[in-house]
mmCIF file of C-alpha atoms and ligand atoms in Angstrom:
data_model
loop_
_atom_site.group_PDB
_atom_site.id
_atom_site.type_symbol
_atom_site.label_atom_id
_atom_site.label_comp_id
_atom_site.label_asym_id
_atom_site.label_seq_id
_atom_site.Cartn_x
_atom_site.Cartn_y
_atom_site.Cartn_z
ATOM 1 C CA UNK A 6 -0.006 14.263 -23.754
ATOM 2 C CA UNK A 7 3.611 13.635 -22.795
ATOM 3 C CA UNK A 8 3.761 17.126 -21.273
ATOM 4 C CA UNK A 9 1.513 15.960 -18.425
ATOM 5 C CA UNK A 10 3.218 15.731 -15.023
ATOM 6 C CA UNK A 11 3.526 12.426 -13.118
ATOM 7 C CA UNK A 12 0.415 11.677 -11.079
ATOM 8 C CA UNK A 13 1.550 13.202 -7.745
ATOM 9 C CA UNK A 14 0.060 10.577 -5.417
ATOM 10 C CA UNK A 15 2.181 7.851 -7.025
ATOM 11 C CA UNK A 16 5.171 9.523 -5.328
ATOM 12 C CA UNK A 17 3.667 8.890 -1.870
ATOM 13 C CA UNK A 18 3.664 5.087 -2.249
ATOM 14 C CA UNK A 19 6.705 4.387 -0.070
ATOM 15 C CA UNK A 20 5.327 6.580 2.748
ATOM 16 C CA UNK A 21 1.961 4.882 2.424
ATOM 17 C CA UNK A 22 3.630 1.503 2.902
ATOM 18 C CA UNK A 23 5.459 2.723 5.994
ATOM 19 C CA UNK A 24 2.269 4.225 7.497
ATOM 20 C CA UNK A 25 0.413 0.996 6.663
ATOM 21 C CA UNK A 26 2.906 -0.977 8.746
ATOM 22 C CA UNK A 27 1.689 0.703 11.976
ATOM 23 C CA UNK A 28 0.246 -2.023 14.267
ATOM 24 C CA UNK A 29 -3.036 -0.098 14.584
ATOM 25 C CA UNK A 30 -3.208 0.560 10.830
ATOM 26 C CA UNK A 31 -2.822 3.621 8.639
ATOM 27 C CA UNK A 32 -4.609 6.932 9.222
ATOM 28 C CA UNK A 33 -4.819 8.212 5.671
ATOM 29 C CA UNK A 34 -5.227 12.001 5.663
ATOM 30 C CA UNK A 35 -3.526 12.443 2.289
ATOM 31 C CA UNK A 36 -6.582 12.684 0.040
ATOM 32 C CA UNK A 37 -9.881 14.547 0.308
ATOM 33 C CA UNK A 38 -12.097 11.581 -0.454
ATOM 34 C CA UNK A 39 -15.270 11.473 1.685
ATOM 35 C CA UNK A 40 -15.667 8.488 4.035
ATOM 36 C CA UNK A 41 -19.080 9.121 5.602
ATOM 37 C CA UNK A 42 -22.168 7.505 4.050
ATOM 38 C CA UNK A 43 -24.115 8.908 1.117
ATOM 39 C CA UNK A 44 -27.262 10.458 2.668
ATOM 40 C CA UNK A 45 -30.047 7.849 2.780
ATOM 41 C CA UNK A 46 -32.464 10.127 0.938
ATOM 42 C CA UNK A 47 -29.999 10.389 -1.942
ATOM 43 C CA UNK A 48 -29.344 6.622 -2.025
ATOM 44 C CA UNK A 49 -33.093 5.941 -2.117
ATOM 45 C CA UNK A 50 -33.593 8.393 -4.967
ATOM 46 C CA UNK A 51 -30.771 6.839 -6.982
ATOM 47 C CA UNK A 52 -32.248 3.370 -6.511
ATOM 48 C CA UNK A 53 -35.767 4.519 -7.423
ATOM 49 C CA UNK A 54 -34.418 6.065 -10.648
ATOM 50 C CA UNK A 55 -32.519 2.914 -11.676
ATOM 51 C CA UNK A 56 -34.817 2.080 -14.598
ATOM 52 C CA UNK A 57 -33.291 4.567 -17.011
ATOM 53 C CA UNK A 58 -33.129 3.051 -20.514
ATOM 54 C CA UNK A 59 -33.023 6.251 -22.585
ATOM 55 C CA UNK A 60 -30.272 8.840 -23.090
ATOM 56 C CA UNK A 61 -30.287 11.636 -20.521
ATOM 57 C CA UNK A 62 -30.089 15.297 -21.595
ATOM 58 C CA UNK A 63 -26.647 16.941 -21.578
ATOM 59 C CA UNK A 64 -28.353 20.015 -20.150
ATOM 60 C CA UNK A 65 -29.918 17.909 -17.376
ATOM 61 C CA UNK A 66 -33.536 17.764 -16.316
ATOM 62 C CA UNK A 67 -35.461 20.957 -15.623
ATOM 63 C CA UNK A 68 -35.850 19.763 -12.015
ATOM 64 C CA UNK A 69 -32.096 19.420 -11.606
ATOM 65 C CA UNK A 70 -31.384 22.872 -13.002
ATOM 66 C CA UNK A 71 -34.088 24.415 -10.827
ATOM 67 C CA UNK A 72 -32.739 22.629 -7.745
ATOM 68 C CA UNK A 73 -29.252 24.041 -8.432
ATOM 69 C CA UNK A 74 -30.593 27.576 -8.941
ATOM 70 C CA UNK A 75 -32.734 27.218 -5.799
ATOM 71 C CA UNK A 76 -29.765 26.089 -3.705
ATOM 72 C CA UNK A 77 -27.616 28.996 -4.894
ATOM 73 C CA UNK A 78 -30.408 31.455 -4.027
ATOM 74 C CA UNK A 79 -31.207 29.874 -0.655
ATOM 75 C CA UNK A 80 -27.679 29.274 0.650
ATOM 76 C CA UNK A 81 -25.479 31.754 -1.203
ATOM 77 C CA UNK A 82 -27.612 34.780 -2.202
ATOM 78 C CA UNK A 83 -26.819 34.132 -5.851
ATOM 79 C CA UNK A 84 -29.521 34.415 -8.510
ATOM 80 C CA UNK A 85 -29.113 32.490 -11.749
ATOM 81 C CA UNK A 86 -31.639 31.430 -14.330
ATOM 82 C CA UNK A 87 -32.191 27.664 -14.180
ATOM 83 C CA UNK A 88 -31.491 27.465 -17.932
ATOM 84 C CA UNK A 89 -27.934 28.675 -17.203
ATOM 85 C CA UNK A 90 -27.100 25.591 -15.112
ATOM 86 C CA UNK A 91 -25.117 22.812 -16.789
ATOM 87 C CA UNK A 92 -24.505 19.450 -15.059
ATOM 88 C CA UNK A 93 -20.948 18.076 -14.934
ATOM 89 C CA UNK A 94 -19.750 14.521 -14.412
ATOM 90 C CA UNK A 95 -17.927 15.651 -11.261
ATOM 91 C CA UNK A 96 -16.085 18.956 -11.490
ATOM 92 C CA UNK A 97 -12.639 17.500 -12.239
ATOM 93 C CA UNK A 98 -13.442 16.661 -15.855
ATOM 94 C CA UNK A 99 -14.641 20.236 -16.379
ATOM 95 C CA UNK A 100 -11.534 21.734 -14.760
ATOM 96 C CA UNK A 101 -9.448 19.559 -17.065
ATOM 97 C CA UNK A 102 -11.348 20.460 -20.276
ATOM 98 C CA UNK A 103 -12.442 24.091 -19.812
ATOM 99 C CA UNK A 104 -9.314 25.566 -21.460
ATOM 100 C CA UNK A 105 -9.951 23.291 -24.459
ATOM 101 C CA UNK A 106 -13.633 24.318 -24.643
ATOM 102 C CA UNK A 107 -12.545 27.974 -24.641
ATOM 103 C CA UNK A 108 -9.659 27.480 -27.092
ATOM 104 C CA UNK A 109 -7.468 29.127 -24.442
ATOM 105 C CA UNK A 110 -3.854 30.045 -25.188
ATOM 106 C CA UNK A 111 -2.901 31.283 -21.710
ATOM 107 C CA UNK A 112 -4.376 30.077 -18.415
ATOM 108 C CA UNK A 113 -3.649 31.516 -14.961
ATOM 109 C CA UNK A 114 -4.273 29.703 -11.663
ATOM 110 C CA UNK A 115 -3.177 30.202 -8.036
ATOM 111 C CA UNK A 116 0.444 29.567 -7.030
ATOM 112 C CA UNK A 117 -0.722 26.927 -4.575
ATOM 113 C CA UNK A 118 -3.468 25.044 -6.361
ATOM 114 C CA UNK A 119 -5.361 21.899 -7.181
ATOM 115 C CA UNK A 120 -3.078 20.327 -9.837
ATOM 116 C CA UNK A 121 -5.848 19.887 -12.443
ATOM 117 C CA UNK A 122 -5.880 23.620 -13.351
ATOM 118 C CA UNK A 123 -2.401 23.202 -14.804
ATOM 119 C CA UNK A 124 -3.273 19.824 -16.331
ATOM 120 C CA UNK A 125 -6.232 21.462 -18.134
ATOM 121 C CA UNK A 126 -3.999 24.150 -19.583
ATOM 122 C CA UNK A 127 -1.526 21.506 -20.778
ATOM 123 C CA UNK A 128 -4.241 19.292 -22.293
ATOM 124 C CA UNK A 129 -5.408 22.216 -24.420
ATOM 125 C CA UNK A 130 -1.865 23.229 -25.438
ATOM 126 C CA UNK A 131 -2.226 26.540 -23.560
ATOM 127 C CA UNK A 132 0.585 28.166 -21.595
ATOM 128 C CA UNK A 133 0.017 27.480 -17.875
ATOM 129 C CA UNK A 134 0.888 30.234 -15.441
ATOM 130 C CA UNK A 135 0.776 30.000 -11.634
ATOM 131 C CA UNK A 136 0.321 33.499 -10.238
ATOM 132 C CA UNK A 137 -1.492 35.148 -7.355
ATOM 133 C CA UNK A 138 -0.752 38.669 -8.572
ATOM 134 C CA UNK A 139 -2.642 39.521 -11.732
ATOM 135 C CA UNK A 140 -0.933 42.905 -11.963
ATOM 136 C CA UNK A 141 2.429 41.169 -12.396
ATOM 137 C CA UNK A 142 1.243 39.289 -15.491
ATOM 138 C CA UNK A 143 2.208 41.932 -18.020
ATOM 139 C CA UNK A 144 0.451 42.917 -21.230
ATOM 140 C CA UNK A 145 0.020 39.457 -22.811
ATOM 141 C CA UNK A 146 -3.608 38.358 -23.191
ATOM 142 C CA UNK A 147 -4.927 35.831 -20.659
ATOM 143 C CA UNK A 148 -7.927 33.749 -21.771
ATOM 144 C CA UNK A 149 -8.839 32.161 -18.466
ATOM 145 C CA UNK A 150 -8.166 32.825 -14.778
ATOM 146 C CA UNK A 151 -9.040 30.225 -12.144
ATOM 147 C CA UNK A 152 -9.855 31.238 -8.587
ATOM 148 C CA UNK A 153 -10.575 28.749 -5.822
ATOM 149 C CA UNK A 154 -12.114 29.938 -2.553
ATOM 150 C CA UNK A 155 -12.070 28.273 -0.096
ATOM 151 C CA UNK A 156 -8.842 27.021 -1.577
ATOM 152 C CA UNK A 157 -7.317 23.619 -1.896
ATOM 153 C CA UNK A 158 -4.726 23.091 -0.377
ATOM 154 C CA UNK A 159 -4.572 26.162 1.889
ATOM 155 C CA UNK A 160 -8.156 26.531 3.117
ATOM 156 C CA UNK A 161 -7.811 30.234 2.358
ATOM 157 C CA UNK A 162 -10.928 32.335 1.736
ATOM 158 C CA UNK A 163 -10.763 35.177 -0.795
ATOM 159 C CA UNK A 164 -12.733 38.134 0.554
ATOM 160 C CA UNK A 165 -15.316 39.863 -1.693
ATOM 161 C CA UNK A 166 -12.972 42.862 -2.282
ATOM 162 C CA UNK A 167 -10.284 40.530 -3.633
ATOM 163 C CA UNK A 168 -12.747 38.771 -5.932
ATOM 164 C CA UNK A 169 -14.080 42.155 -7.114
ATOM 165 C CA UNK A 170 -10.566 43.135 -8.193
ATOM 166 C CA UNK A 171 -10.141 39.892 -10.131
ATOM 167 C CA UNK A 172 -13.491 40.434 -11.869
ATOM 168 C CA UNK A 173 -12.649 44.059 -12.742
ATOM 169 C CA UNK A 174 -9.196 43.067 -14.044
ATOM 170 C CA UNK A 175 -10.691 40.295 -16.175
ATOM 171 C CA UNK A 176 -13.523 42.402 -17.561
ATOM 172 C CA UNK A 177 -11.127 45.090 -18.741
ATOM 173 C CA UNK A 178 -9.295 42.447 -20.777
ATOM 174 C CA UNK A 179 -12.046 40.101 -21.943
ATOM 175 C CA UNK A 180 -10.649 37.294 -19.757
ATOM 176 C CA UNK A 181 -12.971 34.558 -18.461
ATOM 177 C CA UNK A 182 -12.917 34.017 -14.682
ATOM 178 C CA UNK A 183 -13.760 30.479 -13.560
ATOM 179 C CA UNK A 184 -14.345 30.164 -9.832
ATOM 180 C CA UNK A 185 -14.024 26.678 -8.359
ATOM 181 C CA UNK A 186 -16.391 26.780 -5.384
ATOM 182 C CA UNK A 187 -16.488 23.114 -4.405
ATOM 183 C CA UNK A 188 -15.778 23.906 -0.712
ATOM 184 C CA UNK A 189 -18.200 26.836 -0.414
ATOM 185 C CA UNK A 190 -20.420 25.070 2.153
ATOM 186 C CA UNK A 191 -17.433 24.477 4.438
ATOM 187 C CA UNK A 192 -16.680 27.900 5.949
ATOM 188 C CA UNK A 193 -15.379 27.726 9.550
ATOM 189 C CA UNK A 194 -13.753 30.929 10.811
ATOM 190 C CA UNK A 195 -14.626 32.748 7.574
ATOM 191 C CA UNK A 196 -17.636 32.558 5.275
ATOM 192 C CA UNK A 197 -16.786 32.182 1.592
ATOM 193 C CA UNK A 198 -18.661 34.179 -1.027
ATOM 194 C CA UNK A 199 -19.413 33.138 -4.621
ATOM 195 C CA UNK A 200 -17.964 34.985 -7.608
ATOM 196 C CA UNK A 201 -21.617 35.353 -8.745
ATOM 197 C CA UNK A 202 -22.670 37.155 -5.549
ATOM 198 C CA UNK A 203 -23.902 40.694 -6.312
ATOM 199 C CA UNK A 204 -21.301 42.160 -3.879
ATOM 200 C CA UNK A 205 -18.600 40.713 -6.131
ATOM 201 C CA UNK A 206 -19.944 41.045 -9.664
ATOM 202 C CA UNK A 207 -22.452 43.917 -9.307
ATOM 203 C CA UNK A 208 -25.230 41.648 -10.536
ATOM 204 C CA UNK A 209 -23.714 40.916 -13.969
ATOM 205 C CA UNK A 210 -22.417 37.400 -14.674
ATOM 206 C CA UNK A 211 -20.680 38.418 -17.893
ATOM 207 C CA UNK A 212 -17.407 36.522 -18.338
ATOM 208 C CA UNK A 213 -17.893 34.569 -15.094
ATOM 209 C CA UNK A 214 -18.368 30.864 -14.380
ATOM 210 C CA UNK A 215 -18.922 29.280 -10.955
ATOM 211 C CA UNK A 216 -18.184 25.558 -10.619
ATOM 212 C CA UNK A 217 -19.921 23.610 -7.843
ATOM 213 C CA UNK A 218 -19.460 20.027 -6.762
ATOM 214 C CA UNK A 219 -21.532 17.769 -4.526
ATOM 215 C CA UNK A 220 -18.581 15.452 -3.864
ATOM 216 C CA UNK A 221 -17.614 16.987 -0.525
ATOM 217 C CA UNK A 222 -20.808 18.649 0.743
ATOM 218 C CA UNK A 223 -22.982 15.573 0.146
ATOM 219 C CA UNK A 224 -20.422 12.725 0.072
ATOM 220 C CA UNK A 225 -21.211 12.178 -3.607
ATOM 221 C CA UNK A 226 -17.661 11.815 -4.956
ATOM 222 C CA UNK A 227 -18.611 8.316 -6.124
ATOM 223 C CA UNK A 228 -21.661 9.563 -8.046
ATOM 224 C CA UNK A 229 -19.770 12.228 -10.043
ATOM 225 C CA UNK A 230 -22.167 15.132 -9.485
ATOM 226 C CA UNK A 231 -21.338 18.784 -10.106
ATOM 227 C CA UNK A 232 -22.520 21.757 -12.164
ATOM 228 C CA UNK A 233 -21.342 24.999 -13.696
ATOM 229 C CA UNK A 234 -23.322 28.203 -14.017
ATOM 230 C CA UNK A 235 -22.779 31.882 -14.749
ATOM 231 C CA UNK A 236 -22.538 33.870 -17.997
ATOM 232 C CA UNK A 237 -25.512 32.665 -20.140
ATOM 233 C CA UNK A 238 -23.577 33.022 -23.415
ATOM 234 C CA UNK A 239 -20.623 31.021 -22.072
ATOM 235 C CA UNK A 240 -22.882 28.309 -20.648
ATOM 236 C CA UNK A 241 -24.593 28.005 -24.054
ATOM 237 C CA UNK A 242 -21.198 27.556 -25.730
ATOM 238 C CA UNK A 243 -20.198 24.910 -23.200
ATOM 239 C CA UNK A 244 -23.509 23.086 -23.618
ATOM 240 C CA UNK A 245 -23.025 23.021 -27.391
ATOM 241 C CA UNK A 246 -19.580 21.385 -27.155
ATOM 242 C CA UNK A 247 -20.582 18.987 -24.390
ATOM 243 C CA UNK A 248 -23.628 17.827 -26.396
ATOM 244 C CA UNK A 249 -21.351 16.951 -29.312
ATOM 245 C CA UNK A 250 -18.811 15.279 -27.037
ATOM 246 C CA UNK A 251 -21.362 13.115 -25.178
ATOM 247 C CA UNK A 252 -20.644 14.563 -21.729
ATOM 248 C CA UNK A 253 -23.902 13.253 -20.250
ATOM 249 C CA UNK A 254 -24.592 12.908 -16.555
ATOM 250 C CA UNK A 255 -26.404 9.556 -16.047
ATOM 251 C CA UNK A 256 -30.169 9.954 -15.474
ATOM 252 C CA UNK A 257 -30.235 8.248 -12.038
ATOM 253 C CA UNK A 258 -27.414 10.530 -10.858
ATOM 254 C CA UNK A 259 -29.366 13.554 -12.092
ATOM 255 C CA UNK A 260 -32.314 12.445 -9.958
ATOM 256 C CA UNK A 261 -30.082 11.871 -6.924
ATOM 257 C CA UNK A 262 -28.348 15.224 -7.362
ATOM 258 C CA UNK A 263 -31.689 17.047 -7.618
ATOM 259 C CA UNK A 264 -32.744 15.694 -4.234
ATOM 260 C CA UNK A 265 -29.317 16.403 -2.684
ATOM 261 C CA UNK A 266 -29.461 20.040 -3.805
ATOM 262 C CA UNK A 267 -32.922 20.428 -2.300
ATOM 263 C CA UNK A 268 -31.951 19.161 1.150
ATOM 264 C CA UNK A 269 -29.888 21.276 3.576
ATOM 265 C CA UNK A 270 -30.209 18.954 6.566
ATOM 266 C CA UNK A 271 -27.615 16.402 5.448
ATOM 267 C CA UNK A 272 -25.190 19.197 4.509
ATOM 268 C CA UNK A 273 -25.432 20.736 7.982
ATOM 269 C CA UNK A 274 -25.015 17.313 9.623
ATOM 270 C CA UNK A 275 -21.903 16.597 7.538
ATOM 271 C CA UNK A 276 -20.500 20.037 8.383
ATOM 272 C CA UNK A 277 -20.819 19.200 12.065
ATOM 273 C CA UNK A 278 -18.850 15.989 11.602
ATOM 274 C CA UNK A 279 -16.023 17.904 9.941
ATOM 275 C CA UNK A 280 -16.155 20.696 12.541
ATOM 276 C CA UNK A 281 -15.741 18.123 15.343
ATOM 277 C CA UNK A 282 -12.816 16.449 13.551
ATOM 278 C CA UNK A 283 -11.132 19.816 13.037
ATOM 279 C CA UNK A 284 -11.614 20.728 16.682
ATOM 280 C CA UNK A 285 -9.822 17.547 17.792
ATOM 281 C CA UNK A 286 -7.073 17.360 15.218
ATOM 282 C CA UNK A 287 -5.940 20.979 15.288
ATOM 283 C CA UNK A 288 -4.761 21.156 18.934
ATOM 284 C CA UNK A 289 -3.126 17.728 18.583
ATOM 285 C CA UNK A 290 -1.112 18.945 15.581
ATOM 286 C CA UNK A 291 -0.209 22.192 17.330
ATOM 287 C CA UNK A 292 0.958 20.390 20.451
ATOM 288 C CA UNK A 293 3.105 18.152 18.278
ATOM 289 C CA UNK A 294 4.879 21.201 16.798
ATOM 290 C CA UNK A 295 2.880 22.091 13.713
ATOM 291 C CA UNK A 296 1.668 25.613 12.917
ATOM 292 C CA UNK A 297 -1.604 25.865 11.005
ATOM 293 C CA UNK A 298 -1.732 28.555 8.293
ATOM 294 C CA UNK A 299 -4.925 29.842 6.581
ATOM 295 C CA UNK A 300 -7.312 26.831 6.870
ATOM 296 C CA UNK A 301 -10.268 29.044 7.886
ATOM 297 C CA UNK A 302 -12.521 27.047 5.524
ATOM 298 C CA UNK A 303 -12.579 23.851 3.498
ATOM 299 C CA UNK A 304 -11.498 20.319 4.244
ATOM 300 C CA UNK A 305 -7.784 20.657 4.982
ATOM 301 C CA UNK A 306 -5.208 21.920 7.432
ATOM 302 C CA UNK A 307 -2.299 23.653 5.723
ATOM 303 C CA UNK A 308 0.423 23.031 8.261
ATOM 304 C CA UNK A 309 4.168 23.408 8.751
ATOM 305 C CA UNK A 310 6.749 22.591 11.410
ATOM 306 C CA UNK A 311 9.353 24.539 9.431
ATOM 307 C CA UNK A 312 11.025 21.465 7.909
ATOM 308 C CA UNK A 313 11.071 20.349 4.303
ATOM 309 C CA UNK A 314 7.618 19.019 3.277
ATOM 310 C CA UNK A 315 8.849 15.488 2.538
ATOM 311 C CA UNK A 316 10.618 15.280 5.927
ATOM 312 C CA UNK A 317 7.308 16.167 7.560
ATOM 313 C CA UNK A 318 5.520 13.501 5.494
ATOM 314 C CA UNK A 319 8.161 11.000 6.522
ATOM 315 C CA UNK A 320 7.968 11.896 10.213
ATOM 316 C CA UNK A 321 4.181 11.435 10.268
ATOM 317 C CA UNK A 322 4.305 8.213 8.257
ATOM 318 C CA UNK A 323 6.455 6.728 11.043
ATOM 319 C CA UNK A 324 3.498 7.061 13.415
ATOM 320 C CA UNK A 325 1.155 5.676 10.760
ATOM 321 C CA UNK A 326 -0.302 8.995 9.540
ATOM 322 C CA UNK A 327 -0.206 9.726 5.811
ATOM 323 C CA UNK A 328 -0.437 13.352 4.623
ATOM 324 C CA UNK A 329 0.283 15.133 1.347
ATOM 325 C CA UNK A 330 3.453 17.203 0.868
ATOM 326 C CA UNK A 331 2.752 20.857 0.061
ATOM 327 C CA UNK A 332 4.850 20.797 -3.106
ATOM 328 C CA UNK A 333 2.163 18.654 -4.789
ATOM 329 C CA UNK A 334 0.344 21.976 -5.136
ATOM 330 C CA UNK A 335 3.206 24.185 -6.291
ATOM 331 C CA UNK A 336 6.804 25.013 -5.323
ATOM 332 C CA UNK A 337 5.549 27.571 -2.763
ATOM 333 C CA UNK A 338 4.319 24.589 -0.709
ATOM 334 C CA UNK A 339 7.755 23.082 -0.137
ATOM 335 C CA UNK A 340 7.665 23.643 3.648
ATOM 336 C CA UNK A 341 4.020 22.695 4.226
ATOM 337 C CA UNK A 342 1.896 19.592 4.393
ATOM 338 C CA UNK A 343 -1.817 19.223 3.653
ATOM 339 C CA UNK A 344 -3.847 17.256 6.165
ATOM 340 C CA UNK A 345 -7.351 16.196 5.159
ATOM 341 C CA UNK A 346 -10.271 15.924 7.587
ATOM 342 C CA UNK A 347 -11.778 13.108 5.545
ATOM 343 C CA UNK A 348 -11.280 10.204 7.922
ATOM 344 C CA UNK A 349 -13.721 8.504 10.262
ATOM 345 C CA UNK A 350 -14.024 9.695 13.871
ATOM 346 C CA UNK A 351 -12.283 6.481 14.903
ATOM 347 C CA UNK A 352 -9.281 7.186 12.612
ATOM 348 C CA UNK A 353 -9.138 10.836 13.749
ATOM 349 C CA UNK A 354 -8.996 9.559 17.368
ATOM 350 C CA UNK A 355 -6.130 7.260 16.381
ATOM 351 C CA UNK A 356 -4.263 10.219 14.818
ATOM 352 C CA UNK A 357 -4.816 12.377 17.926
ATOM 353 C CA UNK A 358 -3.457 9.578 20.166
ATOM 354 C CA UNK A 359 -0.396 9.044 17.999
ATOM 355 C CA UNK A 360 0.455 12.748 17.933
ATOM 356 C CA UNK A 361 0.677 12.915 21.751
HETATM 357 C C1 PLP B 25 -10.283 22.461 -5.726
HETATM 358 C C2 PLP B 25 -10.925 21.236 -6.262
HETATM 359 N N1 PLP B 25 -11.629 21.313 -7.396
HETATM 360 C C3 PLP B 25 -12.233 20.245 -7.919
HETATM 361 C C4 PLP B 25 -12.156 19.005 -7.306
HETATM 362 C C5 PLP B 25 -12.798 17.827 -7.975
HETATM 363 O O1 PLP B 25 -13.947 17.428 -7.370
HETATM 364 P P1 PLP B 25 -14.998 16.487 -8.088
HETATM 365 O O2 PLP B 25 -14.440 16.076 -9.429
HETATM 366 O O3 PLP B 25 -15.199 15.345 -7.206
HETATM 367 O O4 PLP B 25 -16.236 17.334 -8.262
HETATM 368 C C6 PLP B 25 -11.436 18.871 -6.125
HETATM 369 C C7 PLP B 25 -11.315 17.552 -5.482
HETATM 370 O O5 PLP B 25 -10.639 17.342 -4.522
HETATM 371 C C8 PLP B 25 -10.809 20.019 -5.589
HETATM 372 O O6 PLP B 25 -10.096 19.957 -4.461
#
């Protein structure tokens, strides 16, 4: 346990205080936590399912699994059997425990990445390795490779040809590929594709897992609602361990998630809110001297004005805007900042005004 890094956001405290001292209040763009309401339909379903005295199934209800399979088919041209869907209590817990479930000894993740991939490797006692070039990894066996497209923090989309190469590399070596697809509904200038799409995996899900979260697409971060699907044999193994470990999604949340997966209207409406925020914030940042890299999808701008990341954080905190330094996500981020679009329209307007 003592090999775990410090929780990165604790290091932002002093900048948060400074931003909070702005007379018109802080504009917090440092975390990707949704701020818009939970869709009414989903709230109503949660409330109606409140009388839930018995234990829920680890595997989830049949309706939930079918709703997940239906959504993947409808929105992402991916066909999975509903029995190969496994609910997760938000995707973070799964990211943190997957290496342990697999008994992994060596785990690879992107050089700029969501910190929990490394945390998961450390929790399981595996060797963590940040690398974007699989060919450079040498002959040592790798048990698990994480990909994340659209990526956090960069908003980069991995094209199907890239994902195909990862799948081919992994299949030659018996390596599991886990694809974190929690931003897949948020493609802007590029459309992300799932690792389970036939153009990527040639119709076989062997050795592949796709992880999906409703936190961002449906504003359900507070419900803890996600699922994993893919290789039937792997999903069975995961189900077996999670049954023993009591990793049960609460019944009312299962009901709410089923309805959320069946409804595209709220997802499209939320997308429009983020698109409008992007369209206002981007030119304001550019006018103020920031260059935006990647960021063709997802919830963040990956930006740089060429200075050290912490100097950029400091500069923005002086005008009451809090952002995350790029080195939270790996040393390659030391000259970037990550700016989240998860603030109300009113707070985005405040940020745009202050950047002038
Ligand atoms: C890349 C990535 N994966 C997983 C998560 C975790 O999402 P949740 O646990 O809410 O499903 C996040 C949250 O920001 C993320 O950015």
